[in-house]
Amino acid sequence: GAVVSQHPSWVICKSGTSVKIECRSLDFQATTMFWYRQFPKQSLMLMATSNEGSKATYEQGVEKDKFLINHASLTLSTLTVTSAHPEDSSFYICSADGLADTGELFFGEGSRLTVL
Amino acid sequence: RKEVEQDPGPFNVPEGATVAFNCTYSNSASQSFFWYRQDCRKEPKLLMSVYSSGNEDGRFTAQLNRASQYISLLIRDSKLSDSATYLCVVRTSNTGKLIFGQGTTLQVKP
């Protein structure tokens, strides 16, 4: 089946720094990728829809200048958390549609961000 | 009202028990329905899609009631390895965004 790879799996950074998370579709092309965030004991919340070659679509309440999304190719989308603060500590997960139009999404392994 | 609602549990059951999870969704235009499983600190993994006619995969049975906007998951003969959080997921189209329920936590005990 389709595989989505995410990197890094874990990142610890100081407050005020920026962190980039990569999401790659390994054996298929993904024109659309989705970025989710999950806080402890909560569900996944969609942050934005990443569209190849165009601007991302952000969900209400998500700051686009803080969470920069770039989808420059059909196999790579990146999420940059700019000037990270402790409240940004969370589990960030990307996903993409698989090869078949079944509605199923394939998820990356997730990136756990801890901001000190 | 949340778009997808689930009882968060936890459900604590003994091995071999049958357990059922329920989920309701608010958008009547929703077209695709799924149950995902998420283990602690891991990404969600598809357990099964949910079809209008209902579908079964081994010990797992999923049902969809469009009129009531209700989805269910039945797990028979629970195993210790079934312990996880089960996420009810709805999509308004085959290419639209996924909306996740809060998840229902299952703990199967020996």
PDB file of C-alpha atoms in Angstrom:
ATOM      1  CA  GLY A   1       0.000   0.000   0.000  1.00  0.00           C
ATOM      2  CA  ALA A   2       0.887   3.631  -0.151  1.00  0.00           C
ATOM      3  CA  VAL A   3       3.531   4.796   2.278  1.00  0.00           C
ATOM      4  CA  VAL A   4       3.967   8.204   3.805  1.00  0.00           C
ATOM      5  CA  SER A   5       7.183   9.005   5.611  1.00  0.00           C
ATOM      6  CA  GLN A   6       7.625  11.801   8.111  1.00  0.00           C
ATOM      7  CA  HIS A   7      10.820  13.229   9.538  1.00  0.00           C
ATOM      8  CA  PRO A   8      11.964  13.869  12.211  1.00  0.00           C
ATOM      9  CA  SER A   9      10.123  11.527  14.567  1.00  0.00           C
ATOM     10  CA  TRP A  10      11.204  13.460  17.620  1.00  0.00           C
ATOM     11  CA  VAL A  11      12.464  16.966  18.042  1.00  0.00           C
ATOM     12  CA  ILE A  12      13.301  18.981  21.122  1.00  0.00           C
ATOM     13  CA  CYS A  13      14.062  22.632  20.678  1.00  0.00           C
ATOM     14  CA  LYS A  14      14.408  25.836  22.626  1.00  0.00           C
ATOM     15  CA  SER A  15      11.669  28.393  22.727  1.00  0.00           C
ATOM     16  CA  GLY A  16      11.949  30.880  19.886  1.00  0.00           C
ATOM     17  CA  THR A  17      13.538  28.555  17.364  1.00  0.00           C
ATOM     18  CA  SER A  18      11.924  27.250  14.189  1.00  0.00           C
ATOM     19  CA  VAL A  19      11.386  23.608  13.426  1.00  0.00           C
ATOM     20  CA  LYS A  20      10.790  22.028  10.027  1.00  0.00           C
ATOM     21  CA  ILE A  21       8.935  18.750   9.613  1.00  0.00           C
ATOM     22  CA  GLU A  22       8.998  16.879   6.319  1.00  0.00           C
ATOM     23  CA  CYS A  23       6.316  14.638   4.903  1.00  0.00           C
ATOM     24  CA  ARG A  24       7.056  12.471   1.869  1.00  0.00           C
ATOM     25  CA  SER A  25       4.925  10.160  -0.189  1.00  0.00           C
ATOM     26  CA  LEU A  26       7.310   7.323  -1.002  1.00  0.00           C
ATOM     27  CA  ASP A  27       5.715   5.416  -3.828  1.00  0.00           C
ATOM     28  CA  PHE A  28       3.045   7.706  -5.165  1.00  0.00           C
ATOM     29  CA  GLN A  29       2.398  11.319  -6.002  1.00  0.00           C
ATOM     30  CA  ALA A  30       0.252  13.345  -3.654  1.00  0.00           C
ATOM     31  CA  THR A  31      -1.254  16.565  -4.941  1.00  0.00           C
ATOM     32  CA  THR A  32      -2.882  17.075  -1.576  1.00  0.00           C
ATOM     33  CA  MET A  33      -1.516  16.405   1.869  1.00  0.00           C
ATOM     34  CA  PHE A  34      -3.100  17.157   5.206  1.00  0.00           C
ATOM     35  CA  TRP A  35      -1.403  18.289   8.389  1.00  0.00           C
ATOM     36  CA  TYR A  36      -2.893  17.362  11.746  1.00  0.00           C
ATOM     37  CA  ARG A  37      -1.965  18.158  15.322  1.00  0.00           C
ATOM     38  CA  GLN A  38      -2.787  16.032  18.330  1.00  0.00           C
ATOM     39  CA  PHE A  39      -2.470  17.092  21.962  1.00  0.00           C
ATOM     40  CA  PRO A  40      -2.360  14.433  24.711  1.00  0.00           C
ATOM     41  CA  LYS A  41      -5.619  12.568  25.179  1.00  0.00           C
ATOM     42  CA  GLN A  42      -7.262  14.542  22.405  1.00  0.00           C
ATOM     43  CA  SER A  43      -8.238  13.736  18.864  1.00  0.00           C
ATOM     44  CA  LEU A  44      -6.436  14.733  15.706  1.00  0.00           C
ATOM     45  CA  MET A  45      -7.257  18.269  14.667  1.00  0.00           C
ATOM     46  CA  LEU A  46      -6.772  19.303  11.073  1.00  0.00           C
ATOM     47  CA  MET A  47      -4.460  22.271  10.799  1.00  0.00           C
ATOM     48  CA  ALA A  48      -4.247  22.780   7.064  1.00  0.00           C
ATOM     49  CA  THR A  49      -4.582  21.251   3.649  1.00  0.00           C
ATOM     50  CA  SER A  50      -1.393  21.402   1.642  1.00  0.00           C
ATOM     51  CA  ASN A  51      -1.826  21.740  -2.120  1.00  0.00           C
ATOM     52  CA  GLU A  52       1.046  21.096  -4.513  1.00  0.00           C
ATOM     53  CA  GLY A  53       2.048  24.255  -6.310  1.00  0.00           C
ATOM     54  CA  SER A  54      -0.327  26.551  -4.486  1.00  0.00           C
ATOM     55  CA  LYS A  55      -0.957  28.040  -1.078  1.00  0.00           C
ATOM     56  CA  ALA A  56      -2.124  25.873   1.763  1.00  0.00           C
ATOM     57  CA  THR A  57      -5.643  26.152   3.094  1.00  0.00           C
ATOM     58  CA  TYR A  58      -5.658  26.695   6.835  1.00  0.00           C
ATOM     59  CA  GLU A  59      -8.385  25.747   9.266  1.00  0.00           C
ATOM     60  CA  GLN A  60     -10.006  28.382  11.393  1.00  0.00           C
ATOM     61  CA  GLY A  61      -7.836  29.358  14.334  1.00  0.00           C
ATOM     62  CA  VAL A  62      -4.564  28.132  12.833  1.00  0.00           C
ATOM     63  CA  GLU A  63      -2.038  30.910  12.286  1.00  0.00           C
ATOM     64  CA  LYS A  64      -0.666  30.642   8.766  1.00  0.00           C
ATOM     65  CA  ASP A  65       2.323  32.845   9.573  1.00  0.00           C
ATOM     66  CA  LYS A  66       3.298  30.608  12.436  1.00  0.00           C
ATOM     67  CA  PHE A  67       2.762  27.276  10.711  1.00  0.00           C
ATOM     68  CA  LEU A  68       4.336  27.636   7.292  1.00  0.00           C
ATOM     69  CA  ILE A  69       3.443  24.950   4.805  1.00  0.00           C
ATOM     70  CA  ASN A  70       5.276  24.360   1.570  1.00  0.00           C
ATOM     71  CA  HIS A  71       4.259  21.727  -0.985  1.00  0.00           C
ATOM     72  CA  ALA A  72       6.787  22.300  -3.711  1.00  0.00           C
ATOM     73  CA  SER A  73       6.660  18.865  -5.280  1.00  0.00           C
ATOM     74  CA  LEU A  74       4.224  16.004  -5.657  1.00  0.00           C
ATOM     75  CA  THR A  75       6.072  13.936  -3.077  1.00  0.00           C
ATOM     76  CA  LEU A  76       7.062  16.435  -0.425  1.00  0.00           C
ATOM     77  CA  SER A  77       5.237  18.775   1.910  1.00  0.00           C
ATOM     78  CA  THR A  78       6.912  20.591   4.785  1.00  0.00           C
ATOM     79  CA  LEU A  79       5.525  22.186   7.920  1.00  0.00           C
ATOM     80  CA  THR A  80       7.661  24.794   9.652  1.00  0.00           C
ATOM     81  CA  VAL A  81       6.733  25.835  13.162  1.00  0.00           C
ATOM     82  CA  THR A  82       8.196  29.308  13.424  1.00  0.00           C
ATOM     83  CA  SER A  83       9.301  30.835  16.712  1.00  0.00           C
ATOM     84  CA  ALA A  84       8.117  27.784  18.590  1.00  0.00           C
ATOM     85  CA  HIS A  85       6.827  28.125  22.131  1.00  0.00           C
ATOM     86  CA  PRO A  86       6.044  25.484  24.768  1.00  0.00           C
ATOM     87  CA  GLU A  87       2.351  25.582  23.886  1.00  0.00           C
ATOM     88  CA  ASP A  88       3.295  24.371  20.389  1.00  0.00           C
ATOM     89  CA  SER A  89       4.542  21.112  21.875  1.00  0.00           C
ATOM     90  CA  SER A  90       2.394  18.454  20.270  1.00  0.00           C
ATOM     91  CA  PHE A  91       2.269  15.461  17.960  1.00  0.00           C
ATOM     92  CA  TYR A  92       2.182  16.611  14.339  1.00  0.00           C
ATOM     93  CA  ILE A  93       1.012  14.118  11.710  1.00  0.00           C
ATOM     94  CA  CYS A  94       0.789  14.426   7.958  1.00  0.00           C
ATOM     95  CA  SER A  95      -1.363  12.356   5.646  1.00  0.00           C
ATOM     96  CA  ALA A  96      -2.046  11.873   1.974  1.00  0.00           C
ATOM     97  CA  ASP A  97      -4.526  10.107  -0.238  1.00  0.00           C
ATOM     98  CA  GLY A  98      -3.464   6.715  -1.473  1.00  0.00           C
ATOM     99  CA  LEU A  99      -3.380   5.497  -5.020  1.00  0.00           C
ATOM    100  CA  ALA A 100      -6.989   4.315  -5.109  1.00  0.00           C
ATOM    101  CA  ASP A 101      -9.794   6.811  -4.745  1.00  0.00           C
ATOM    102  CA  THR A 102     -11.234   5.022  -1.730  1.00  0.00           C
ATOM    103  CA  GLY A 103     -11.271   7.957   0.627  1.00  0.00           C
ATOM    104  CA  GLU A 104      -8.669   6.301   2.838  1.00  0.00           C
ATOM    105  CA  LEU A 105      -5.800   8.472   3.974  1.00  0.00           C
ATOM    106  CA  PHE A 106      -2.323   7.190   4.718  1.00  0.00           C
ATOM    107  CA  PHE A 107      -0.506   8.737   7.622  1.00  0.00           C
ATOM    108  CA  GLY A 108       3.096   9.528   8.300  1.00  0.00           C
ATOM    109  CA  GLU A 109       4.624   8.206  11.503  1.00  0.00           C
ATOM    110  CA  GLY A 110       4.157  11.548  13.209  1.00  0.00           C
ATOM    111  CA  SER A 111       6.597  14.042  14.675  1.00  0.00           C
ATOM    112  CA  ARG A 112       6.636  14.712  18.386  1.00  0.00           C
ATOM    113  CA  LEU A 113       7.704  18.259  19.077  1.00  0.00           C
ATOM    114  CA  THR A 114       8.780  19.379  22.530  1.00  0.00           C
ATOM    115  CA  VAL A 115       9.572  23.041  23.008  1.00  0.00           C
ATOM    116  CA  LEU A 116      11.503  23.859  26.152  1.00  0.00           C
TER     117      LEU A 116
ATOM    118  CA  ARG B   1     -21.892  20.239  18.645  1.00  0.00           C
ATOM    119  CA  LYS B   2     -18.832  18.322  17.484  1.00  0.00           C
ATOM    120  CA  GLU B   3     -18.847  17.079  13.912  1.00  0.00           C
ATOM    121  CA  VAL B   4     -18.001  13.549  15.008  1.00  0.00           C
ATOM    122  CA  GLU B   5     -18.816  12.380  18.512  1.00  0.00           C
ATOM    123  CA  GLN B   6     -17.646   9.318  20.362  1.00  0.00           C
ATOM    124  CA  ASP B   7     -17.771   8.125  23.934  1.00  0.00           C
ATOM    125  CA  PRO B   8     -14.143   8.472  25.053  1.00  0.00           C
ATOM    126  CA  GLY B   9     -14.412   5.571  27.500  1.00  0.00           C
ATOM    127  CA  PRO B  10     -12.239   3.976  28.678  1.00  0.00           C
ATOM    128  CA  PHE B  11     -13.800   0.604  28.082  1.00  0.00           C
ATOM    129  CA  ASN B  12     -12.177  -2.004  30.304  1.00  0.00           C
ATOM    130  CA  VAL B  13     -13.092  -5.523  29.255  1.00  0.00           C
ATOM    131  CA  PRO B  14     -11.730  -9.021  29.910  1.00  0.00           C
ATOM    132  CA  GLU B  15     -10.151 -11.086  27.182  1.00  0.00           C
ATOM    133  CA  GLY B  16     -12.747 -12.826  25.065  1.00  0.00           C
ATOM    134  CA  ALA B  17     -15.424 -10.220  25.650  1.00  0.00           C
ATOM    135  CA  THR B  18     -17.475  -8.573  22.938  1.00  0.00           C
ATOM    136  CA  VAL B  19     -17.407  -4.799  22.946  1.00  0.00           C
ATOM    137  CA  ALA B  20     -19.217  -2.212  20.832  1.00  0.00           C
ATOM    138  CA  PHE B  21     -18.308   1.381  20.077  1.00  0.00           C
ATOM    139  CA  ASN B  22     -20.687   3.976  18.750  1.00  0.00           C
ATOM    140  CA  CYS B  23     -20.182   7.176  16.852  1.00  0.00           C
ATOM    141  CA  THR B  24     -22.461   9.891  15.520  1.00  0.00           C
ATOM    142  CA  TYR B  25     -21.738  12.498  12.881  1.00  0.00           C
ATOM    143  CA  SER B  26     -23.473  15.778  12.186  1.00  0.00           C
ATOM    144  CA  ASN B  27     -22.905  16.380   8.478  1.00  0.00           C
ATOM    145  CA  SER B  28     -25.541  14.521   6.496  1.00  0.00           C
ATOM    146  CA  ALA B  29     -23.484  15.060   3.325  1.00  0.00           C
ATOM    147  CA  SER B  30     -20.695  12.825   4.614  1.00  0.00           C
ATOM    148  CA  GLN B  31     -19.804  10.113   2.144  1.00  0.00           C
ATOM    149  CA  SER B  32     -16.913   8.071   3.500  1.00  0.00           C
ATOM    150  CA  PHE B  33     -16.632   6.482   6.887  1.00  0.00           C
ATOM    151  CA  PHE B  34     -13.781   4.712   8.592  1.00  0.00           C
ATOM    152  CA  TRP B  35     -12.577   3.253  11.828  1.00  0.00           C
ATOM    153  CA  TYR B  36      -8.916   3.916  12.555  1.00  0.00           C
ATOM    154  CA  ARG B  37      -6.888   2.456  15.355  1.00  0.00           C
ATOM    155  CA  GLN B  38      -4.284   4.491  17.189  1.00  0.00           C
ATOM    156  CA  ASP B  39      -1.760   3.045  19.610  1.00  0.00           C
ATOM    157  CA  CYS B  40      -0.142   5.257  22.198  1.00  0.00           C
ATOM    158  CA  ARG B  41       2.246   7.791  20.639  1.00  0.00           C
ATOM    159  CA  LYS B  42       1.765   6.336  17.166  1.00  0.00           C
ATOM    160  CA  GLU B  43       0.036   7.470  14.015  1.00  0.00           C
ATOM    161  CA  PRO B  44      -3.504   6.260  13.248  1.00  0.00           C
ATOM    162  CA  LYS B  45      -3.804   3.148  11.122  1.00  0.00           C
ATOM    163  CA  LEU B  46      -6.850   2.162   9.120  1.00  0.00           C
ATOM    164  CA  LEU B  47      -8.798  -0.623  10.769  1.00  0.00           C
ATOM    165  CA  MET B  48     -11.624  -0.772   8.282  1.00  0.00           C
ATOM    166  CA  SER B  49     -13.812   1.264   6.012  1.00  0.00           C
ATOM    167  CA  VAL B  50     -17.513   1.326   6.800  1.00  0.00           C
ATOM    168  CA  TYR B  51     -20.005   0.568   4.051  1.00  0.00           C
ATOM    169  CA  SER B  52     -23.731   1.187   3.959  1.00  0.00           C
ATOM    170  CA  SER B  53     -24.474  -2.517   3.871  1.00  0.00           C
ATOM    171  CA  GLY B  54     -22.260  -3.167   6.857  1.00  0.00           C
ATOM    172  CA  ASN B  55     -19.036  -5.103   6.629  1.00  0.00           C
ATOM    173  CA  GLU B  56     -17.044  -7.614   8.586  1.00  0.00           C
ATOM    174  CA  ASP B  57     -13.346  -8.318   8.818  1.00  0.00           C
ATOM    175  CA  GLY B  58     -12.566 -11.253  11.061  1.00  0.00           C
ATOM    176  CA  ARG B  59     -13.563 -10.323  14.604  1.00  0.00           C
ATOM    177  CA  PHE B  60     -14.486  -6.790  13.601  1.00  0.00           C
ATOM    178  CA  THR B  61     -17.888  -5.703  12.290  1.00  0.00           C
ATOM    179  CA  ALA B  62     -18.747  -2.172  11.215  1.00  0.00           C
ATOM    180  CA  GLN B  63     -22.228  -0.803  10.641  1.00  0.00           C
ATOM    181  CA  LEU B  64     -23.473   2.457   9.150  1.00  0.00           C
ATOM    182  CA  ASN B  65     -26.919   3.960   9.601  1.00  0.00           C
ATOM    183  CA  ARG B  66     -27.184   6.976   7.336  1.00  0.00           C
ATOM    184  CA  ALA B  67     -30.682   7.895   8.468  1.00  0.00           C
ATOM    185  CA  SER B  68     -29.534   8.183  12.078  1.00  0.00           C
ATOM    186  CA  GLN B  69     -26.019   9.358  11.112  1.00  0.00           C
ATOM    187  CA  TYR B  70     -24.591   6.651  13.284  1.00  0.00           C
ATOM    188  CA  ILE B  71     -21.617   4.334  12.921  1.00  0.00           C
ATOM    189  CA  SER B  72     -20.694   1.372  15.065  1.00  0.00           C
ATOM    190  CA  LEU B  73     -17.801  -1.006  15.543  1.00  0.00           C
ATOM    191  CA  LEU B  74     -18.180  -4.406  17.164  1.00  0.00           C
ATOM    192  CA  ILE B  75     -15.183  -6.372  18.344  1.00  0.00           C
ATOM    193  CA  ARG B  76     -15.738 -10.023  19.201  1.00  0.00           C
ATOM    194  CA  ASP B  77     -13.452 -12.267  21.237  1.00  0.00           C
ATOM    195  CA  SER B  78     -11.296  -9.367  22.412  1.00  0.00           C
ATOM    196  CA  LYS B  79      -7.548  -9.900  22.525  1.00  0.00           C
ATOM    197  CA  LEU B  80      -4.996  -8.125  24.674  1.00  0.00           C
ATOM    198  CA  SER B  81      -3.561  -6.705  21.463  1.00  0.00           C
ATOM    199  CA  ASP B  82      -6.845  -4.952  20.741  1.00  0.00           C
ATOM    200  CA  SER B  83      -6.045  -2.440  23.490  1.00  0.00           C
ATOM    201  CA  ALA B  84      -5.822   0.909  21.719  1.00  0.00           C
ATOM    202  CA  THR B  85      -7.830   4.014  20.922  1.00  0.00           C
ATOM    203  CA  TYR B  86     -10.417   3.591  18.171  1.00  0.00           C
ATOM    204  CA  LEU B  87     -11.120   6.645  16.090  1.00  0.00           C
ATOM    205  CA  CYS B  88     -14.337   7.179  14.182  1.00  0.00           C
ATOM    206  CA  VAL B  89     -13.549   9.129  11.026  1.00  0.00           C
ATOM    207  CA  VAL B  90     -15.817  10.809   8.510  1.00  0.00           C
ATOM    208  CA  ARG B  91     -15.095  12.373   5.149  1.00  0.00           C
ATOM    209  CA  THR B  92     -17.473  14.505   3.097  1.00  0.00           C
ATOM    210  CA  SER B  93     -15.989  13.261  -0.147  1.00  0.00           C
ATOM    211  CA  ASN B  94     -13.290  10.879  -1.299  1.00  0.00           C
ATOM    212  CA  THR B  95     -10.835  13.757  -1.566  1.00  0.00           C
ATOM    213  CA  GLY B  96     -11.962  16.012   1.236  1.00  0.00           C
ATOM    214  CA  LYS B  97     -10.529  16.345   4.685  1.00  0.00           C
ATOM    215  CA  LEU B  98     -10.967  13.696   7.360  1.00  0.00           C
ATOM    216  CA  ILE B  99     -12.828  14.649  10.498  1.00  0.00           C
ATOM    217  CA  PHE B 100     -11.860  12.621  13.533  1.00  0.00           C
ATOM    218  CA  GLY B 101     -13.881  11.771  16.576  1.00  0.00           C
ATOM    219  CA  GLN B 102     -12.257  12.081  19.968  1.00  0.00           C
ATOM    220  CA  GLY B 103     -11.548   8.369  20.031  1.00  0.00           C
ATOM    221  CA  THR B 104     -12.681   5.584  22.319  1.00  0.00           C
ATOM    222  CA  THR B 105     -10.081   3.936  24.479  1.00  0.00           C
ATOM    223  CA  LEU B 106     -10.249   0.170  24.885  1.00  0.00           C
ATOM    224  CA  GLN B 107      -8.277  -1.721  27.496  1.00  0.00           C
ATOM    225  CA  VAL B 108      -8.467  -5.496  27.296  1.00  0.00           C
ATOM    226  CA  LYS B 109      -7.338  -7.208  30.473  1.00  0.00           C
ATOM    227  CA  PRO B 110      -6.228 -10.810  31.057  1.00  0.00           C
TER     228      PRO B 110
END
